[in-house]
N, CA, C and O atoms as a DFTB+ gen file, in Angstrom:
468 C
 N C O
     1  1       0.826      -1.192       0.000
     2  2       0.000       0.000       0.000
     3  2       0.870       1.257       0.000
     4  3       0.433       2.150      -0.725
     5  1       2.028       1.529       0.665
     6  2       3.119       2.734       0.773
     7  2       3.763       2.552      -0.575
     8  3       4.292       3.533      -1.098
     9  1       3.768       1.493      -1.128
    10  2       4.750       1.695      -2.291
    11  2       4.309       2.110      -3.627
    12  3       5.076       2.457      -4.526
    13  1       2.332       2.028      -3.750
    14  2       1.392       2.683      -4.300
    15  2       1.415       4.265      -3.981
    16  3       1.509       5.000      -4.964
    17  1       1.333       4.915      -2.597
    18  2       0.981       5.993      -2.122
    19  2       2.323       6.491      -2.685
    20  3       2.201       7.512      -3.362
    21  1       3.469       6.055      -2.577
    22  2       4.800       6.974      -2.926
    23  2       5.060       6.677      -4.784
    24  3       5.837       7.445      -5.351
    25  1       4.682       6.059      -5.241
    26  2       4.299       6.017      -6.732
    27  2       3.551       6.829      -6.708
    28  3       3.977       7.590      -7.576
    29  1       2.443       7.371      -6.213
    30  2       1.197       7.976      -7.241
    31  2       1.999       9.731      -6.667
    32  3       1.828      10.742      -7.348
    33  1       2.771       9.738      -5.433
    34  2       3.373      10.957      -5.101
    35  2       4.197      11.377      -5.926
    36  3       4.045      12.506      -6.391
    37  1       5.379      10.492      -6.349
    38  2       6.107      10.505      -7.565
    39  2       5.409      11.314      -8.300
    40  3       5.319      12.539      -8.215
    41  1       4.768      10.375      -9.244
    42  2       4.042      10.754     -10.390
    43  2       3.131      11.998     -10.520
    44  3       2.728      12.260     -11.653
    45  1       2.779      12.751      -9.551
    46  2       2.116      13.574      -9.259
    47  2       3.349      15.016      -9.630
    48  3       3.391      15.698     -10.654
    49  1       4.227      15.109      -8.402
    50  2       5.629      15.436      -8.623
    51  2       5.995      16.046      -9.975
    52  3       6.001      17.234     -10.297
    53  1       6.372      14.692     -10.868
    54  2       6.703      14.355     -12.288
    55  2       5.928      15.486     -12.639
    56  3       6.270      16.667     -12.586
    57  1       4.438      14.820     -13.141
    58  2       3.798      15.883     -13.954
    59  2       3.633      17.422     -13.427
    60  3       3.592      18.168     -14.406
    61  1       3.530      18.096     -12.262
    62  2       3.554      19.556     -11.465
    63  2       4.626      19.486     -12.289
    64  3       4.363      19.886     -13.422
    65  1       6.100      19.004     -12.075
    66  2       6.913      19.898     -12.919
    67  2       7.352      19.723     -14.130
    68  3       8.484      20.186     -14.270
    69  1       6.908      19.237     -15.073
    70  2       6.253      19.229     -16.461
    71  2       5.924      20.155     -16.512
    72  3       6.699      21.055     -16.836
    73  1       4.685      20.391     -16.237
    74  2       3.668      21.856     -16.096
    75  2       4.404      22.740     -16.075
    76  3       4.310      23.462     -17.068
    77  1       5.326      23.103     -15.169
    78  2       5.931      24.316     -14.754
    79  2       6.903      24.431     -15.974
    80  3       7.170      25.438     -16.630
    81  1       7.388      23.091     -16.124
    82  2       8.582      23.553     -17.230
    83  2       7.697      23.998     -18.391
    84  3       8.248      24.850     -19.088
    85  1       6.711      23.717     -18.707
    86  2       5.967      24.291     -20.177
    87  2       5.454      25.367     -20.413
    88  3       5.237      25.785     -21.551
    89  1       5.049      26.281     -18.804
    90  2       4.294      27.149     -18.811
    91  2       5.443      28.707     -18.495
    92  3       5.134      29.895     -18.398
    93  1       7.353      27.736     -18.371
    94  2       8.021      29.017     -18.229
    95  2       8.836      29.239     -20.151
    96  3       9.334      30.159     -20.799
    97  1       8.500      27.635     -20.376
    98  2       9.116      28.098     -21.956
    99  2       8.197      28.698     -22.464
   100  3       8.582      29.532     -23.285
   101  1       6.270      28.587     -22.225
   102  2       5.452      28.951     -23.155
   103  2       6.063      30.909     -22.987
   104  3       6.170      31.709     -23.916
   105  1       6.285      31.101     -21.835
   106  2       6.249      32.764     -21.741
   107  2       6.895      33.415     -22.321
   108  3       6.501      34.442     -22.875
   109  1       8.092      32.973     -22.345
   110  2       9.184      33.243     -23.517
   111  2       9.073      33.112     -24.780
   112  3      10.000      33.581     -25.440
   113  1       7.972      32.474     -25.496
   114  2       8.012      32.343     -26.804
   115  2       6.609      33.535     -27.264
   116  3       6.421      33.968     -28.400
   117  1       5.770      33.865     -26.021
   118  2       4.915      34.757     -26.143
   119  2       5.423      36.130     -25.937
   120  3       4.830      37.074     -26.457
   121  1       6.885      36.376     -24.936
   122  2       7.519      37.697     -25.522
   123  2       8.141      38.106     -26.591
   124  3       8.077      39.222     -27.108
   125  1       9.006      36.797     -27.064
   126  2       9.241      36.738     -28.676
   127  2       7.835      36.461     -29.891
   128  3       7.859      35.677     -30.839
   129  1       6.869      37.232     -29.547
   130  2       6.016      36.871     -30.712
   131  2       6.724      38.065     -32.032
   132  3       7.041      37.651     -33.147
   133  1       6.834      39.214     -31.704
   134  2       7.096      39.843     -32.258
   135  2       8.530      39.403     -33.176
   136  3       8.581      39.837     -34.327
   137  1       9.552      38.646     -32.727
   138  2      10.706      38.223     -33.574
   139  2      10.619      36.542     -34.176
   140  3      11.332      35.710     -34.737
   141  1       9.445      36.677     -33.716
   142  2       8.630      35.519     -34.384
   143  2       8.161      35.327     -36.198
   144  3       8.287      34.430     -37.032
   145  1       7.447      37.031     -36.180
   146  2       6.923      37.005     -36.933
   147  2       7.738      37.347     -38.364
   148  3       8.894      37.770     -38.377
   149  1       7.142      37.157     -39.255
   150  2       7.549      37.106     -40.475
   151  2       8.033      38.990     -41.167
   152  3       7.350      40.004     -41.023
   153  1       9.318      38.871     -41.844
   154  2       9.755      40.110     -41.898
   155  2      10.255      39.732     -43.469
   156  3      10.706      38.650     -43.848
   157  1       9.949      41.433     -44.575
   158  2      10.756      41.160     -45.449
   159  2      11.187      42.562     -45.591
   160  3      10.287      43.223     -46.108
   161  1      12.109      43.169     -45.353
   162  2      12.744      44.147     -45.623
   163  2      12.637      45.298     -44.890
   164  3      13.307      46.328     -44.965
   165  1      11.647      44.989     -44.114
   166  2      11.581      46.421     -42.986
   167  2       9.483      46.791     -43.630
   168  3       8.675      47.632     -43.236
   169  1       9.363      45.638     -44.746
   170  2       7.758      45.912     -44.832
   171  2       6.877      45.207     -44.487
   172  3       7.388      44.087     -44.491
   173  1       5.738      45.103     -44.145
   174  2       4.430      44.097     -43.650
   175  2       4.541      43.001     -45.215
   176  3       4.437      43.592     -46.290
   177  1       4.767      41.311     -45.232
   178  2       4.664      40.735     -45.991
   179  2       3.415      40.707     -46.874
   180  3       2.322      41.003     -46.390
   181  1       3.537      40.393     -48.035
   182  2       2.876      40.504     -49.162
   183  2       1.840      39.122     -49.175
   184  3       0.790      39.221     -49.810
   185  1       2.045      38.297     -48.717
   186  2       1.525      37.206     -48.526
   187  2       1.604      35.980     -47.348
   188  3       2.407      36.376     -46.503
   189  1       1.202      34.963     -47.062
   190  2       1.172      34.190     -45.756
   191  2       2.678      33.424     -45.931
   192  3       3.017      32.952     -47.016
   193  1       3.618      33.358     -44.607
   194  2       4.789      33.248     -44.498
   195  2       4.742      31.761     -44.600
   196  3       5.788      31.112     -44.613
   197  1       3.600      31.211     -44.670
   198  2       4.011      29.550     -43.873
   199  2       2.991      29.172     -44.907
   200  3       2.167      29.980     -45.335
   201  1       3.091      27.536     -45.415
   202  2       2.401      27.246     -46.297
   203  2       1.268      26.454     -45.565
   204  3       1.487      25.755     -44.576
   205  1       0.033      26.625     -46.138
   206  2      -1.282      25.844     -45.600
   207  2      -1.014      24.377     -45.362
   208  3      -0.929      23.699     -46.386
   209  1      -0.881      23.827     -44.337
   210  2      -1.179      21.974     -44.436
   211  2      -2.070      21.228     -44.956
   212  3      -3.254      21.563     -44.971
   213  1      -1.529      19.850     -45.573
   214  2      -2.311      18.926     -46.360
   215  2      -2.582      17.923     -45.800
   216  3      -2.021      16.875     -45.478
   217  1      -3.838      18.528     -45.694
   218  2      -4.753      17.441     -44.711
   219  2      -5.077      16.169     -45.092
   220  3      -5.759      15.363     -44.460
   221  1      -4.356      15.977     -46.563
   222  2      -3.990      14.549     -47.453
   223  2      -3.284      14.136     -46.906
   224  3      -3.424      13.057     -46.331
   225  1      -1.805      15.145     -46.864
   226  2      -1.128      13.859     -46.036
   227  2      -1.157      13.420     -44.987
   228  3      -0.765      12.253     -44.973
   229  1      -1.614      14.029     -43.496
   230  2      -1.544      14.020     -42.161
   231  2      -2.407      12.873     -42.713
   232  3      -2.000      11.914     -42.057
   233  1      -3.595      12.306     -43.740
   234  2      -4.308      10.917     -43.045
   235  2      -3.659      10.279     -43.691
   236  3      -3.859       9.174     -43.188
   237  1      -2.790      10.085     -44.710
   238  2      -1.589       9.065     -45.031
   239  2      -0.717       8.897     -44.150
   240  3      -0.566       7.778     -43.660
   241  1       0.097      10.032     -43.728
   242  2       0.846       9.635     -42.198
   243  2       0.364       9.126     -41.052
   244  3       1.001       8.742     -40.070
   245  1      -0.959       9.145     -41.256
   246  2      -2.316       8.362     -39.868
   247  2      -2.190       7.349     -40.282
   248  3      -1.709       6.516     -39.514
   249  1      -2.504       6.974     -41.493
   250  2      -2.777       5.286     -41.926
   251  2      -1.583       4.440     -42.114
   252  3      -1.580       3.209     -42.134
   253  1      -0.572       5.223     -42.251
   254  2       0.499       4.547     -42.242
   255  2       1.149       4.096     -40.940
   256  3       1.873       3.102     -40.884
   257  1       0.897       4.771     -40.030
   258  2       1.259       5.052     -38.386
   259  2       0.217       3.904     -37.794
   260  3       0.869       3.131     -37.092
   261  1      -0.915       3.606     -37.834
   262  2      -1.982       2.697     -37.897
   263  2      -1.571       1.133     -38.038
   264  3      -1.607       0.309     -37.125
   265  1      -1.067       0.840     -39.740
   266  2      -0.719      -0.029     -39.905
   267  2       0.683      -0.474     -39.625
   268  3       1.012      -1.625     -39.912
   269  1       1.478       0.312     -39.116
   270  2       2.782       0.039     -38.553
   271  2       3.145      -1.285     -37.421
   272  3       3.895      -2.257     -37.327
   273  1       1.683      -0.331     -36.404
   274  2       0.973      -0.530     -35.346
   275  2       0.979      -2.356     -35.349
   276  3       1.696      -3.224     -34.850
   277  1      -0.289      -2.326     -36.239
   278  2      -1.016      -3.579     -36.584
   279  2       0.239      -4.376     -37.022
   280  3       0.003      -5.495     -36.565
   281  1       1.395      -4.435     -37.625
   282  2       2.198      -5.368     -38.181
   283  2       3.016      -5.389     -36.769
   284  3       3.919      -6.225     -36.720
   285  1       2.835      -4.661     -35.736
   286  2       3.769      -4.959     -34.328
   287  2       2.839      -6.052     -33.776
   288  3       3.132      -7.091     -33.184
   289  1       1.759      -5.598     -34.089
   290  2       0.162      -6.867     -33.435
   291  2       0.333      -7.948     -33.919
   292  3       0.158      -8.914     -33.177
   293  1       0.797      -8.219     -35.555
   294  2       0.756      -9.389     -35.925
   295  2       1.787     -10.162     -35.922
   296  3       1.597     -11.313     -36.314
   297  1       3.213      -9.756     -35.471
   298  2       4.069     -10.182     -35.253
   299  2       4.232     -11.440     -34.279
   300  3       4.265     -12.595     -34.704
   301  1       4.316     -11.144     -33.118
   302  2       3.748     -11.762     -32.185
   303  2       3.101     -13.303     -32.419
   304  3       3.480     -14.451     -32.184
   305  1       1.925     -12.681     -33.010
   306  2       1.192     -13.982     -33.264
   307  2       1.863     -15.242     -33.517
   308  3       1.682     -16.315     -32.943
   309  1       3.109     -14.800     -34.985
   310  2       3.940     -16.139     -35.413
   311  2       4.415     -16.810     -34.101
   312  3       4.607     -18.011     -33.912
   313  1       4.572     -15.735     -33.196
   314  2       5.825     -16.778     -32.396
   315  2       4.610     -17.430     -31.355
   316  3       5.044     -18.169     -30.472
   317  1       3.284     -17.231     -31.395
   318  2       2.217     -18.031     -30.521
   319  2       1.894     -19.352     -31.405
   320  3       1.445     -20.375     -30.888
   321  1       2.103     -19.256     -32.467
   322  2       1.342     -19.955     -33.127
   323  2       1.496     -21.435     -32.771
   324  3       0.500     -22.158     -32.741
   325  1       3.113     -22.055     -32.416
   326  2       3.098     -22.981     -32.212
   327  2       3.044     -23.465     -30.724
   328  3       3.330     -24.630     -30.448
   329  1       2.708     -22.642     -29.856
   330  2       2.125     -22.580     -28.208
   331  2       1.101     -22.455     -27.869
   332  3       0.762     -22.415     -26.686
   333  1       0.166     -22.337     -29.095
   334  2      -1.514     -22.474     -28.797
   335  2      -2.154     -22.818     -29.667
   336  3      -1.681     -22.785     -30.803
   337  1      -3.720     -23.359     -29.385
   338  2      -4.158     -24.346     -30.443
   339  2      -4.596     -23.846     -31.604
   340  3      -5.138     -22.778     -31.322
   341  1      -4.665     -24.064     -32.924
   342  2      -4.696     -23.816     -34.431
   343  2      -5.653     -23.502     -35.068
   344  3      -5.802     -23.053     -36.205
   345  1      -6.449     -23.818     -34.103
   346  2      -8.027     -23.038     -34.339
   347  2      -8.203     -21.911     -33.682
   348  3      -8.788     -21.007     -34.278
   349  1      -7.845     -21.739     -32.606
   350  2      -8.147     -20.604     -32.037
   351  2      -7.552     -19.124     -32.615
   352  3      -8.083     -18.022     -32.756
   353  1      -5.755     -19.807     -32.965
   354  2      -4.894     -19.148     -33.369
   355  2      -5.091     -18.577     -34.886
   356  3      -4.326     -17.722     -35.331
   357  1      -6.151     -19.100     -35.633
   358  2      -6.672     -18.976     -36.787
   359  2      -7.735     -18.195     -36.620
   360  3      -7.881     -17.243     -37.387
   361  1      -8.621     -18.429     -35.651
   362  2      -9.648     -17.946     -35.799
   363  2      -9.369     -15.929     -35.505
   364  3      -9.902     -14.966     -36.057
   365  1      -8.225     -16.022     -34.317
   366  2      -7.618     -14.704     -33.690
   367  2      -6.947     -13.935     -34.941
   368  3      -6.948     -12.706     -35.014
   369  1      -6.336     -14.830     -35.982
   370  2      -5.430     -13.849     -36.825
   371  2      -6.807     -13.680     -38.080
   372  3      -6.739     -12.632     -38.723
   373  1      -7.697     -14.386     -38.346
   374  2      -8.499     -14.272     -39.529
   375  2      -9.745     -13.424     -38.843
   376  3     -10.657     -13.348     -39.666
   377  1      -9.994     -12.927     -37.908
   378  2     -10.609     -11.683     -37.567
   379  2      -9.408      -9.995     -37.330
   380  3      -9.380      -8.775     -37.490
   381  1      -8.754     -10.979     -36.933
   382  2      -7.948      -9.279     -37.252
   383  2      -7.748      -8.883     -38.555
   384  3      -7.825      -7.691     -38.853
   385  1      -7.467      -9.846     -39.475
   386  2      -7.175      -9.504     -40.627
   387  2      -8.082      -9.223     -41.114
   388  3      -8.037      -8.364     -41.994
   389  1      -9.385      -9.871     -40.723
   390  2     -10.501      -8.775     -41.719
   391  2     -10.821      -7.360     -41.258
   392  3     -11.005      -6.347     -41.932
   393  1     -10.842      -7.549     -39.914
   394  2     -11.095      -6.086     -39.623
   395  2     -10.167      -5.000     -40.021
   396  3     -10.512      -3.820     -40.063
   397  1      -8.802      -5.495     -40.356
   398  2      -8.125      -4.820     -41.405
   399  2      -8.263      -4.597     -42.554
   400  3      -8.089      -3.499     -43.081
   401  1      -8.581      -5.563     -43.075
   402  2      -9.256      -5.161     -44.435
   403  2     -10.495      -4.133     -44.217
   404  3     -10.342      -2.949     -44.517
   405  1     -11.668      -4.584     -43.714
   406  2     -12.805      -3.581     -43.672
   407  2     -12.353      -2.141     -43.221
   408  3     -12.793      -1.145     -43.797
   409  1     -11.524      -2.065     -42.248
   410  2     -11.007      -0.265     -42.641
   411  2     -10.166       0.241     -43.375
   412  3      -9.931       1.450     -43.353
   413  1      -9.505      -0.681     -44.234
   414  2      -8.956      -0.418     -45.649
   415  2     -10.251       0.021     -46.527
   416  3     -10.610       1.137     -46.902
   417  1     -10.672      -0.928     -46.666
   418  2     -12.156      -1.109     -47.629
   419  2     -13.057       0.180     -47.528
   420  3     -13.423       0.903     -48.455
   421  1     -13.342       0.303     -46.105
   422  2     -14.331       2.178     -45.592
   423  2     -13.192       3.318     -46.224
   424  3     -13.612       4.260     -46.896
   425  1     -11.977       3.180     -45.999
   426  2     -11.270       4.201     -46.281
   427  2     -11.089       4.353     -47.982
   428  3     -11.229       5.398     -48.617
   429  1     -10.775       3.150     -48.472
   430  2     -10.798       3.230     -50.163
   431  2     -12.299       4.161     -50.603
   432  3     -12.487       5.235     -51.173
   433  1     -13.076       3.249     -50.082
   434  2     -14.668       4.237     -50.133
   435  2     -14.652       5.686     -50.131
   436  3     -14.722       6.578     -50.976
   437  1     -14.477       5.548     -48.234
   438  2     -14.457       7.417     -48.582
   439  2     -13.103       8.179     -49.154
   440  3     -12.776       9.253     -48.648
   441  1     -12.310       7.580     -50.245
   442  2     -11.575       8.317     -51.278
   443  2     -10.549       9.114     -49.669
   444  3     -10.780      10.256     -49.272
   445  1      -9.543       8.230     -49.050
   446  2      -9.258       9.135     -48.391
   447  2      -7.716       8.691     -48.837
   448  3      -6.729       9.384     -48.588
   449  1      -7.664       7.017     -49.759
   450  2      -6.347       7.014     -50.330
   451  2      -6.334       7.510     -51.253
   452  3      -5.465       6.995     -51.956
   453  1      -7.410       9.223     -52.324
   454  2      -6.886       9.459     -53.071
   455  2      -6.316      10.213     -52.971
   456  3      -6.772      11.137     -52.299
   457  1      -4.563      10.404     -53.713
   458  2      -3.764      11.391     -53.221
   459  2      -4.183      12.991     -54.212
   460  3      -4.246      14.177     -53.891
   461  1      -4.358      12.384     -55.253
   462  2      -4.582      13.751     -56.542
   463  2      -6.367      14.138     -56.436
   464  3      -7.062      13.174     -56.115
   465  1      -6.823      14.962     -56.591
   466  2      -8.301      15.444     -56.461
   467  2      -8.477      15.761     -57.902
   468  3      -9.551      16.201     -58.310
């Protein structure tokens, strides 16, 4: 029970000074807003300094990050396969794999692997 109570004290600890460390860098980057901002010659820029994000790729870098995931999940499995029984072990990898497929399948649908519009 003490070795719970001084873990969760720890951890408590930990994150307070997290916090603190984020909230003394955030201040500093809010007095530098001004050398922050975008400068061309001593005039107000002509256009936006930073280019818009492609919200194409962030869900390719999702789906790819996803299935990374899933091939760490299925890994594993090989080395169960011969420590548990062959049905079960079949039945466990041939539902994951469809449910992989079916959110392949929703995603082909809603056109979210198309890269060109």
């Amino acid at each position: 029970m003490m070795t719970i109570l001084i873990t969760m004290m720890v951890m408590t600890c930990v994150s307070v000074g997290l916090m603190a460390v984020c909230a003394i860098i955030s201040k500093k980057s809010i007095l530098d807003r001004e050398k922050m901002s975008p400068f061309e010659c001593g005039f107000d820029p002509k256009s936006s300094s930073r280019i818009p994000f492609s919200i194409q790729f962030f869900l390719i870098a999702v789906l790819f990050l996803i299935f990374d995931i899933e091939i760490v999940i299925i890994l594993p499995m090989v080395l169960t396969m011969s420590s548990s029984m062959i049905k079960t072990w079949f039945m466990t990898v041939s539902m994951f794999i469809i449910i992989l497929m079916a959110g392949l399948l929703h995603e082909w649908k809603n056109g979210i692997l198309e890269w060109a519009n």
